[in-house]
Amino acid sequence: MRVDIDDLTVEIAGARLVEEVSLQVGSGQLVGLVGPNGSGKSTLLRCVYRALKPSAGVVRIGGDDLHALTVREGARRLAALPQEAATEFDFTVAEVVAMGRLPHQRSAARTTDEDRQVCERALARVGASHLADRGILTLSGGEKQRVLIARALAQRPQVLVLDEPTNHLDIAQQLEVLSLVRDSGLTALTSLHDLNLAAVHCDLLYVIQHGRIVGSGAPHDVLTAELLADVFGVRAHRVPHPESGAVQLLFDRLTAARPSSKESR
Amino acid sequence: MAPPRAREAVVPSPARTEPGTGTEPGTGPSTGPSTGTGPSTGAGPAPPRRLPLPPLIAALCLALVASLVCGAGLGASGLSWGEVLRHLWAGLSGGVISPDEVAAYTIVWELRFPRALLAAVVGAGLSAVGVAIQAMVRNALADPFTLGISSGAAIGANAVLIFGALGALGVWALSAAAFASALCAMILVYAVARTAQGLTPLRLVLTGTAMYYGFSAISTLMVFMAERGEAARSAMMWLLGSLAGATWASVPIAAGAVLAALGYLAVSARRLNALAMGDETAAALGVDAGRLRKELFLLAAAVTGAVVAVSGAIGFVGLMVPHAARMLVGADHRRVMAVAPLAGAVLLIWVDIASRTILAPTELPVGVLTAVIGVPCFLLLMRRRGYSFGGGA
């Protein structure tokens, strides 16, 4: 199921956080959204998983206007891993995954065998079945992220939206999260900070700066030295990955002549 | 008058150290920082923290029935259990009693039993609302007082008790005034806390708490200005909570409000789970967090108003019973909502029994006894079981 974002604009308290963004995610593609902090990545993604209503523009999912669907209907097609402070409530892993069934359940209905099977399979798919009875608060960052992916899978969605899913994870966990997303076969849209990870894992990249898309295409075509200098304020050298040939970036140390104090990685 | 409880720490702890949310870059060896109390990553299975639900609920239901009977039976008049049960049965079945038993029947059926019933309703209502509010604002220290509603109700009650307002309404004056001023307080808190983004947890807690102090100050001033000592005393009694005014007439409205709320919360339990995970996650799970929070606010205000109108400002129950329930059955609101109201009902029946028997014929304020009985139970439970609402222990 494809996702098409057309001319999406978000204006909050007079500030235009996202301006006329258009973006396409083809069925089964993994599309990355990169850009400096504060460029509007999260704001854009929040519109896609319905935490925010855009001021203008349309998000289409499988051709239907997402915001014309009920929140529940939307959640049956699209699941998300928001970038959010984890809960303080001590739910078990099994309980957290079971929440993924919420959009499919009538409020007073009991949990069905099917619900339970879907949750067990989701947990097994991310290799976290052994964690089922653990408290979510006791998990490591990588384990928690796997559990949240299981919750998203339990939603049985066709589209997955992830907001910086690799934050605060060690390198093995980062690779694991992205390959889980890849292996799910779902249409996926994710924001990422690590450009080298994005270059290797994503089919397409969109670069966002000051709320506007300033570049898009295959990683090899998008991640040019000019764009990196322009958007992130860093000097980078492109090298091919020795095995896969994918574009990888090496960054120079910042010099005193750096124009602004723009944050970068 | 001192506020019922210390409330200096209602703001969510800024020192959360959840992995994945901290501001420090590059955290996380592969085992990750653990914020809970459970075994560290890779250790054996979690300790058996959760009691099986059906036996627990059966036990609580039995305890509730037994407590109601005890509530009707225990007291200063020295009735035998046989008499108590016979009068209860007569009351329930509309049976016949002999004329010389009218006094005993009145004590059991007209005074003690509605009082025990009301205690159960109030305990269940405060506990359920506590669960709802803690999920709504995602704050471990939130309770029915946090929204400022009960202290608002106190103003109306004081106006009646001290200044004789609404005299025309007779016995209904106190309840009507308390409920009306609770509603006014609610509208005020809602109007101030609301933003373009809807009701946000922190704003709701801060507004409610600020209002709580404002309303309490007004109540205190009213007590202070009261000329008649007895009026000030009964106002004080009301502020600390009392079921002494319970009659059959006060049961239906409170019971109706509480039962309706329990029904709503029972079918909303899954949505409460999603809300407890955060507004963004709730949205991703198909729950409109803003709308749900609004519904919960209205529900909390209505139930708190209805309950406080008949029982005064009883603290502790709405704060601690939800935590105790979570310690017993875990955080899933479907389980918590099954256990907390029953536990709250049983607790408050016994608190009320204690309040009228310990120093009989003097009645102790219920609010004092909820603390005296509840605090040790709660601390014991917390020490014995790993509990990590709030991310630490």
XYZ file of C-alpha atoms in Angstrom:
658
model
C 0.000 0.000 0.000
C 1.510 3.284 -1.048
C 1.588 6.598 0.794
C 1.342 9.910 -1.006
C 1.752 13.204 0.764
C 0.584 16.181 -1.270
C 1.386 19.797 -0.427
C 1.315 19.214 3.299
C 1.618 22.339 5.426
C 1.666 22.589 9.202
C 1.323 25.940 10.837
C 1.359 26.223 14.618
C 0.998 29.564 16.365
C 1.926 31.440 13.217
C 5.078 29.416 12.562
C 5.192 27.279 9.433
C 6.884 24.109 10.601
C 6.231 22.181 7.406
C 5.651 23.909 4.094
C 4.021 22.351 1.067
C 5.783 19.050 1.394
C 5.059 16.399 -1.190
C 6.460 12.944 -0.800
C 5.765 9.481 -2.194
C 6.406 6.103 -0.654
C 5.859 3.246 -3.073
C 4.323 -0.006 -1.957
C 6.906 -2.052 -0.036
C 9.519 0.682 -0.151
C 11.588 1.859 2.787
C 11.872 5.621 2.473
C 14.088 7.726 4.696
C 13.544 11.286 5.819
C 16.739 13.100 6.778
C 17.476 16.640 7.848
C 18.951 18.643 10.706
C 17.279 18.873 14.110
C 14.279 21.162 14.008
C 13.833 20.830 10.265
C 10.298 19.456 10.571
C 10.882 15.692 10.281
C 8.898 14.780 13.370
C 6.153 17.297 12.617
C 5.692 15.796 9.174
C 5.637 12.243 10.514
C 3.181 13.194 13.252
C 0.742 14.253 10.558
C 1.112 10.848 8.969
C 0.370 8.886 12.138
C -2.456 11.231 13.098
C -0.985 12.850 16.205
C -1.278 16.182 14.414
C -3.725 17.600 11.924
C -2.077 19.361 8.998
C -3.134 22.941 8.244
C -3.316 22.147 4.555
C -2.546 19.303 2.215
C -3.458 15.662 2.048
C -1.955 12.405 3.208
C -3.192 9.570 1.011
C -2.824 5.998 2.042
C -3.619 3.469 -0.641
C -5.289 6.352 -2.457
C -7.657 7.312 0.398
C -7.432 10.581 2.293
C -6.054 9.468 5.655
C -7.631 12.283 7.618
C -11.057 11.404 6.220
C -10.809 7.955 7.816
C -11.630 7.533 11.491
C -8.584 7.348 13.740
C -9.349 3.671 14.261
C -9.591 2.894 10.564
C -6.346 4.760 10.017
C -4.621 2.735 12.719
C -5.633 -0.507 11.015
C -3.718 0.511 7.923
C -0.833 2.379 9.468
C 1.207 1.739 12.595
C 3.846 3.972 14.104
C 6.794 4.084 16.443
C 6.631 7.659 17.717
C 9.621 9.263 19.309
C 8.124 9.568 22.717
C 9.119 9.360 26.309
C 8.411 5.813 27.330
C 5.534 5.293 29.686
C 5.943 5.329 33.430
C 3.349 2.620 33.798
C 4.870 -0.760 34.389
C 3.120 -2.715 31.638
C 4.464 -6.121 30.717
C 5.837 -6.675 27.246
C 2.847 -8.880 26.420
C 0.464 -6.099 27.487
C 2.280 -3.546 25.357
C 2.146 -5.782 22.296
C -1.538 -6.503 22.962
C -2.220 -2.776 22.647
C -1.479 -3.201 18.958
C -4.796 -5.036 18.639
C -6.732 -2.008 19.898
C -7.807 -0.660 16.501
C -9.271 -4.075 15.671
C -11.178 -4.551 18.920
C -14.583 -3.356 19.969
C -14.189 -1.580 23.285
C -16.172 -4.017 25.401
C -15.077 -7.147 23.540
C -12.873 -9.752 25.128
C -9.455 -10.548 23.749
C -9.898 -13.300 21.159
C -7.662 -16.258 20.401
C -6.833 -14.573 17.136
C -5.657 -11.467 19.001
C -3.438 -13.620 21.160
C -1.977 -15.496 18.199
C -1.268 -12.311 16.283
C 0.560 -10.897 19.310
C 2.569 -14.058 19.876
C 3.600 -14.183 16.238
C 4.547 -10.510 16.258
C 6.693 -11.010 19.313
C 8.297 -14.101 17.800
C 9.029 -12.238 14.594
C 11.159 -9.659 16.386
C 12.817 -12.396 18.430
C 11.388 -11.186 21.721
C 9.104 -14.031 22.794
C 11.276 -14.653 25.835
C 10.572 -11.105 27.036
C 6.775 -11.510 27.149
C 6.448 -11.439 30.930
C 9.077 -8.804 31.554
C 8.141 -5.275 32.602
C 8.596 -2.783 29.785
C 10.490 -0.490 32.164
C 13.167 -3.117 32.750
C 14.140 -3.496 29.097
C 17.217 -2.117 27.404
C 16.787 0.402 24.611
C 17.229 -2.203 21.899
C 14.827 -4.660 23.505
C 12.240 -1.944 23.971
C 12.444 -0.917 20.344
C 11.971 -4.526 19.236
C 8.893 -4.771 21.459
C 7.456 -1.570 19.990
C 8.002 -2.972 16.500
C 6.142 -6.090 17.624
C 3.294 -3.875 18.831
C 3.218 -2.179 15.442
C 3.209 -5.565 13.681
C 0.340 -6.713 15.917
C -1.658 -3.864 14.437
C -1.460 -5.778 11.133
C -0.792 -2.556 9.263
C 0.306 -2.129 5.685
C 2.346 0.965 6.406
C 4.864 1.635 9.152
C 5.994 5.110 10.225
C 9.042 5.442 12.450
C 10.459 8.571 14.043
C 14.182 8.129 14.569
C 13.883 4.509 15.649
C 17.636 4.122 16.106
C 18.132 6.901 18.645
C 20.204 5.946 21.667
C 20.834 2.434 20.396
C 24.230 0.833 19.960
C 25.305 0.005 16.432
C 24.187 -3.625 16.491
C 20.756 -2.607 17.780
C 20.482 0.103 15.129
C 21.198 -2.381 12.356
C 18.793 -4.846 13.920
C 15.921 -2.337 14.068
C 16.367 -1.349 10.431
C 16.585 -4.919 9.216
C 13.426 -5.778 11.172
C 11.653 -2.948 9.418
C 13.081 -4.067 6.090
C 12.153 -7.713 6.674
C 8.600 -6.836 7.630
C 8.002 -6.116 3.956
C 5.749 -3.207 4.932
C 5.726 0.119 3.209
C 7.818 2.204 5.601
C 8.635 5.840 6.144
C 11.288 6.620 8.731
C 13.264 9.599 9.856
C 16.921 8.886 10.526
C 19.821 10.888 11.852
C 22.589 8.598 10.689
C 23.096 9.348 7.011
C 25.288 6.296 6.429
C 22.612 4.009 7.842
C 20.051 5.792 5.698
C 22.226 5.385 2.611
C 22.506 1.646 3.111
C 18.949 0.801 4.163
C 16.622 3.163 2.339
C 15.325 2.834 -1.201
C 14.699 6.541 -1.387
C 15.684 9.539 0.679
C 13.942 12.839 1.172
C 15.962 15.699 2.623
C 14.059 18.282 4.617
C 15.327 21.690 5.660
C 13.333 24.501 7.297
C 10.158 22.514 6.683
C 10.719 22.117 2.945
C 11.901 19.199 0.873
C 15.216 20.219 -0.644
C 16.274 16.954 -2.200
C 14.932 13.525 -3.023
C 15.907 10.398 -4.867
C 18.135 7.378 -4.468
C 20.701 7.821 -1.656
C 23.539 7.826 -4.159
C 21.983 10.740 -6.015
C 20.832 12.721 -3.016
C 23.736 12.614 -0.601
C 26.076 14.918 -2.500
C 28.815 16.991 -0.925
C 26.993 20.170 -1.921
C 23.729 19.159 -0.352
C 25.449 18.131 2.875
C 27.304 21.436 3.011
C 24.147 23.320 2.277
C 21.712 21.529 4.553
C 23.857 20.274 7.407
C 26.754 22.718 7.189
C 29.358 19.942 7.059
C 32.027 18.918 4.595
C 31.754 15.334 3.493
C 33.572 12.945 1.211
C 31.697 10.233 -0.623
C 33.194 6.765 -0.693
C 31.668 3.545 -1.992
C 31.018 0.805 0.516
C 33.774 -1.739 -0.196
C 31.326 -4.625 -0.526
C 27.927 -3.280 -1.487
C 29.107 -0.208 -3.289
C 26.482 1.908 -1.520
C 27.458 5.503 -0.983
C 28.999 6.224 2.437
C 30.102 9.508 3.890
C 33.221 10.581 5.706
C 33.042 13.903 7.459
C 35.736 16.521 7.952
C 36.253 18.089 11.316
C 34.551 21.440 11.602
C 36.854 24.389 11.047
C 36.617 27.753 12.738
C 35.268 29.183 9.500
C 32.053 27.274 9.866
C 29.315 29.703 8.858
C 26.668 28.995 11.455
C 26.203 26.989 14.598
C 23.842 24.633 12.863
C 23.701 21.320 14.578
C 24.912 18.330 12.708
C 26.086 14.846 13.166
C -6.731 24.270 58.380
C -3.958 22.320 56.821
C -4.381 20.842 53.373
C -5.234 17.171 53.604
C -1.981 16.022 52.157
C 1.376 17.331 51.244
C 1.351 18.044 47.553
C 4.617 19.683 46.808
C 5.594 17.304 44.064
C 2.796 17.101 41.567
C 4.963 18.025 38.610
C 6.133 14.972 36.722
C 9.645 14.149 37.655
C 12.047 15.901 35.321
C 14.689 13.355 36.071
C 13.358 10.578 33.938
C 16.099 8.403 32.698
C 14.290 6.100 30.330
C 16.593 4.753 27.736
C 15.709 6.367 24.481
C 14.413 9.553 26.010
C 17.427 10.933 27.800
C 19.192 13.920 26.417
C 22.652 12.524 26.764
C 24.066 11.311 23.483
C 25.422 7.890 22.941
C 23.912 6.131 25.907
C 23.569 2.501 26.107
C 25.859 -0.382 26.345
C 24.035 -3.287 24.818
C 22.365 -4.157 28.102
C 21.068 -0.613 28.385
C 20.267 1.364 31.473
C 17.521 -0.279 33.433
C 15.044 1.987 35.113
C 12.864 -0.584 36.729
C 13.222 -2.705 39.762
C 13.051 -6.009 38.020
C 16.003 -8.176 37.263
C 18.562 -6.646 34.994
C 18.645 -7.585 31.359
C 19.443 -11.173 30.720
C 18.596 -12.383 34.209
C 15.895 -14.930 34.936
C 12.158 -14.453 34.682
C 10.482 -11.520 36.370
C 9.264 -12.099 39.910
C 5.629 -13.219 40.128
C 4.160 -9.800 40.582
C 0.668 -10.393 39.339
C -2.041 -12.189 41.210
C -4.490 -14.272 39.184
C -7.533 -12.130 38.574
C -10.625 -14.376 39.014
C -9.796 -15.560 42.560
C -8.791 -12.057 43.562
C -12.054 -10.583 42.325
C -14.066 -13.374 43.944
C -12.261 -12.730 47.228
C -12.872 -8.997 46.994
C -16.573 -9.514 46.229
C -16.906 -11.780 49.249
C -15.033 -9.252 51.337
C -17.365 -6.529 50.078
C -20.501 -8.425 51.100
C -18.990 -9.368 54.447
C -17.890 -5.788 55.012
C -21.359 -4.449 54.236
C -22.827 -6.841 56.788
C -20.189 -5.829 59.317
C -20.943 -2.211 58.554
C -24.561 -2.859 59.468
C -23.669 -4.986 62.469
C -20.810 -3.282 64.224
C -21.554 -0.358 66.477
C -22.288 0.824 69.954
C -25.815 -0.485 70.416
C -24.888 -4.094 71.167
C -27.185 -5.876 68.744
C -26.541 -9.566 68.219
C -25.485 -10.769 64.743
C -28.720 -12.751 64.533
C -30.775 -9.598 65.005
C -28.632 -7.669 62.558
C -29.023 -10.296 59.855
C -32.739 -10.594 60.493
C -33.241 -6.832 60.186
C -31.082 -6.679 57.081
C -33.165 -9.449 55.562
C -36.351 -7.681 56.591
C -35.108 -4.537 54.926
C -33.988 -6.280 51.756
C -37.089 -8.438 51.368
C -39.603 -5.968 52.721
C -40.437 -8.393 55.534
C -42.329 -7.778 58.741
C -40.849 -6.892 62.143
C -42.527 -6.643 65.503
C -43.166 -3.186 66.999
C -40.632 -3.618 69.838
C -37.877 -4.154 67.301
C -38.433 -0.901 65.439
C -35.557 0.854 67.198
C -33.066 -1.876 66.369
C -34.392 -2.140 62.831
C -33.986 1.588 62.367
C -30.396 1.446 63.548
C -29.511 -1.410 61.228
C -31.554 -0.593 58.166
C -31.971 3.178 58.256
C -28.663 4.275 59.752
C -25.852 1.771 59.482
C -26.622 -0.068 56.285
C -27.081 2.957 54.006
C -23.967 4.371 55.597
C -21.957 1.240 54.786
C -23.417 1.218 51.309
C -22.497 4.845 50.807
C -18.990 4.161 52.097
C -18.672 1.426 49.483
C -19.952 3.711 46.737
C -17.627 6.533 47.765
C -14.617 4.233 48.080
C -15.285 2.641 44.709
C -15.887 5.996 43.056
C -12.777 7.685 44.421
C -10.619 4.688 43.502
C -11.962 4.452 39.969
C -11.598 8.181 39.417
C -8.069 7.991 40.798
C -7.196 5.333 38.219
C -8.714 7.418 35.444
C -6.968 10.619 36.478
C -3.571 8.988 36.885
C -3.852 7.609 33.354
C -5.247 10.877 32.047
C -2.360 13.017 33.288
C 0.198 10.181 33.404
C 1.232 11.224 36.859
C 1.702 8.963 39.842
C 0.759 11.698 42.298
C -2.511 12.661 40.672
C -5.802 11.910 42.399
C -9.340 13.331 42.523
C -7.990 16.303 44.470
C -5.483 17.140 41.779
C -8.082 18.687 39.522
C -9.174 21.108 42.228
C -12.714 19.797 42.121
C -13.096 18.535 45.650
C -11.692 21.709 47.164
C -14.163 23.587 44.978
C -16.953 21.458 46.393
C -15.809 22.346 49.889
C -16.594 26.020 49.279
C -20.226 25.236 48.579
C -20.415 22.915 51.557
C -18.936 25.558 53.837
C -21.375 28.144 52.595
C -24.163 25.859 53.792
C -22.574 24.682 57.029
C -21.281 28.045 58.175
C -23.475 30.667 56.610
C -26.659 28.651 56.201
C -26.875 29.164 52.464
C -29.604 27.405 50.464
C -31.680 26.925 53.603
C -34.768 26.413 51.451
C -33.435 23.109 50.208
C -33.404 21.595 53.685
C -31.470 18.330 53.961
C -30.468 18.589 50.308
C -28.736 21.929 50.767
C -25.306 20.501 51.589
C -25.173 18.049 48.693
C -26.640 20.499 46.223
C -24.237 23.266 47.191
C -21.227 20.961 47.150
C -22.125 19.585 43.759
C -22.874 22.977 42.281
C -19.612 24.469 43.450
C -17.741 21.371 42.261
C -19.192 21.967 38.822
C -18.183 25.634 38.914
C -14.671 24.644 39.961
C -14.535 22.146 37.130
C -15.599 24.682 34.526
C -13.026 27.139 35.835
C -10.179 24.594 35.792
C -11.201 23.414 32.349
C -11.369 26.919 30.928
C -7.956 27.842 32.288
C -6.167 24.562 31.496
C -7.430 24.236 27.960
C -5.223 25.276 25.061
C -5.461 25.163 21.293
C -3.992 21.669 21.505
C -6.677 20.570 23.963
C -6.029 19.482 27.520
C -2.386 18.660 28.079
C -1.423 16.607 31.124
C 1.038 18.994 32.713
C -1.195 22.037 32.297
C -4.113 20.161 33.755
C -2.135 19.090 36.815
C -0.638 22.529 37.362
C -3.927 24.356 36.899
C -5.797 21.915 39.107
C -3.200 22.163 41.836
C -3.058 25.942 41.739
C -6.848 26.056 41.924
C -6.764 23.560 44.759
C -4.742 26.003 46.831
C -6.989 28.896 45.859
C -10.180 27.057 46.734
C -8.693 25.733 49.963
C -7.718 29.242 50.981
C -11.296 30.397 50.498
C -12.590 27.466 52.536
C -10.100 28.149 55.276
C -11.106 31.785 55.356
C -14.748 30.785 55.664
C -13.996 28.511 58.610
C -11.860 31.228 60.130
C -14.623 33.780 59.843
C -17.311 31.486 61.215
C -18.720 32.885 64.420
C -20.378 29.795 65.726
C -17.921 27.205 67.023
C -20.109 24.252 66.174
C -20.528 25.367 62.564
C -16.776 25.693 62.162
C -16.393 22.258 63.682
C -18.828 20.622 61.291
C -17.213 22.424 58.374
C -13.879 21.079 59.538
C -15.366 17.619 59.866
C -16.682 17.832 56.342
C -13.331 18.927 54.990
C -11.733 15.853 56.526
C -14.454 13.612 55.245
C -17.391 12.062 57.030
C -20.189 9.672 56.234
C -22.173 10.650 59.315
C -24.836 12.331 57.212
C -25.565 9.198 55.213
C -29.214 8.327 54.656
C -30.951 6.256 52.036
C -31.703 9.504 50.242
C -28.035 10.180 49.627
C -27.310 6.768 48.116
C -29.030 6.814 44.698
C -27.358 9.851 43.109
C -23.869 8.931 44.259
C -24.380 5.265 43.383
C -25.775 6.154 39.978
C -22.842 8.417 39.150
C -20.298 5.886 40.353
C -21.883 2.921 38.568
C -22.118 4.871 35.322
C -18.467 5.840 35.670
C -17.416 2.260 36.388
C -19.237 1.095 33.286
C -17.644 3.732 31.114
C -14.167 3.077 32.492
C -14.550 -0.671 32.102
C -15.215 -0.360 28.374
C -12.532 2.332 28.041
C -9.819 0.321 29.754
C -7.934 -0.486 26.558
C -8.032 3.155 25.505
C -6.697 4.088 28.951
C -3.762 1.743 28.316
C -3.018 3.523 25.061
C -3.338 6.921 26.725
C -0.958 5.845 29.474
C 1.657 5.122 26.804
C 1.565 8.736 25.618
C -0.539 10.865 23.303
C 1.533 10.069 20.222
C 1.343 6.345 20.792
C -2.368 6.636 21.487
C -2.839 8.372 18.148
C -0.842 5.673 16.395
C -3.104 3.078 18.022
C -6.215 4.809 16.796
C -7.153 6.614 20.009
C -7.939 10.318 19.952
C -6.069 11.334 23.093
C -7.524 14.819 23.242
C -11.089 13.609 23.105
C -10.520 10.795 25.562
C -8.892 13.189 28.023
C -11.865 15.514 27.748
C -14.271 12.667 28.425
C -12.235 11.528 31.400
C -12.116 15.039 32.785
C -15.893 15.365 32.648
C -16.312 11.947 34.203
C -13.832 12.661 36.973
C -15.482 15.982 37.731
C -18.990 14.551 37.830
C -18.073 11.582 40.008
C -15.870 13.598 42.341
C -18.616 16.176 42.689
C -21.297 13.558 43.373
C -19.138 11.668 45.847
C -17.716 14.657 47.665
C -21.213 16.073 48.006
C -22.253 13.145 50.209
C -19.024 12.332 52.009
C -16.861 15.407 52.192
C -13.275 15.532 51.054
C -11.906 12.072 51.770
C -8.266 11.927 50.814
C -5.824 9.100 50.253
C -8.252 6.564 48.747
C -8.185 8.012 45.261
C -4.425 8.341 45.336
C -3.306 5.086 46.885
C -5.881 2.455 46.002
C -5.004 2.679 42.294
C -1.335 2.151 43.117
C -2.131 -0.737 45.430
C -4.255 -2.314 42.699
C -1.431 -1.972 40.183
C 0.979 -3.577 42.608
C -1.332 -6.549 42.882
C -2.375 -7.058 39.268
C -0.067 -4.976 37.087
C -0.664 -1.844 35.050
C -3.205 -3.132 32.511
C -6.264 -0.975 33.101
C -8.647 -3.810 32.379
C -7.290 -5.563 35.458
C -6.817 -2.410 37.517
C -10.379 -1.268 36.838
C -11.678 -4.624 38.006
C -9.771 -4.556 41.282
C -9.412 -0.935 42.392
C -13.124 -0.081 42.896
C -13.749 -3.240 44.913
C -10.675 -2.679 47.048
C -11.594 0.979 47.563
C -15.125 0.035 48.586
C -13.938 -2.508 51.159
C -11.299 -0.130 52.508
C -13.731 2.713 53.011
C -16.384 0.558 54.687
C -13.850 -0.479 57.293
C -12.473 3.009 57.671
C -15.984 4.235 58.334
C -16.656 1.448 60.840
C -13.455 2.401 62.630
C -14.310 6.093 62.547
C -17.575 5.593 64.409
C -16.546 2.826 66.818
C -13.030 3.613 68.023
C -13.943 6.632 70.127
C -17.734 6.101 70.180
C -19.849 8.103 70.549
C -17.374 10.609 69.138
C -16.763 10.195 65.419
C -13.295 10.497 64.012
C -12.855 12.144 60.608
C -12.719 9.540 57.861
C -9.868 11.368 56.157
C -7.707 10.872 59.220
C -8.442 7.170 59.401
C -7.917 6.481 55.697
C -4.407 7.699 56.308
C -3.934 5.833 59.585
C -5.122 2.538 58.093
C -4.021 3.083 54.534
C -0.486 4.351 54.939
C 0.966 1.307 56.709
C -0.834 -1.078 54.332
C 0.430 0.848 51.381
C 4.018 1.097 52.556
C 4.076 -2.603 53.383
C 2.764 -3.472 49.943
C 5.221 -1.165 48.232
C 8.192 -2.610 50.056
C 7.183 -6.188 49.427
C 6.553 -5.867 45.723
C 8.637 -4.379 42.982
C 6.675 -1.384 41.846
C 8.003 1.157 39.474
C 5.404 3.670 38.456
C 7.568 6.741 38.117
C 10.551 4.844 36.847
C 12.343 4.295 40.124
C 11.979 2.565 43.424
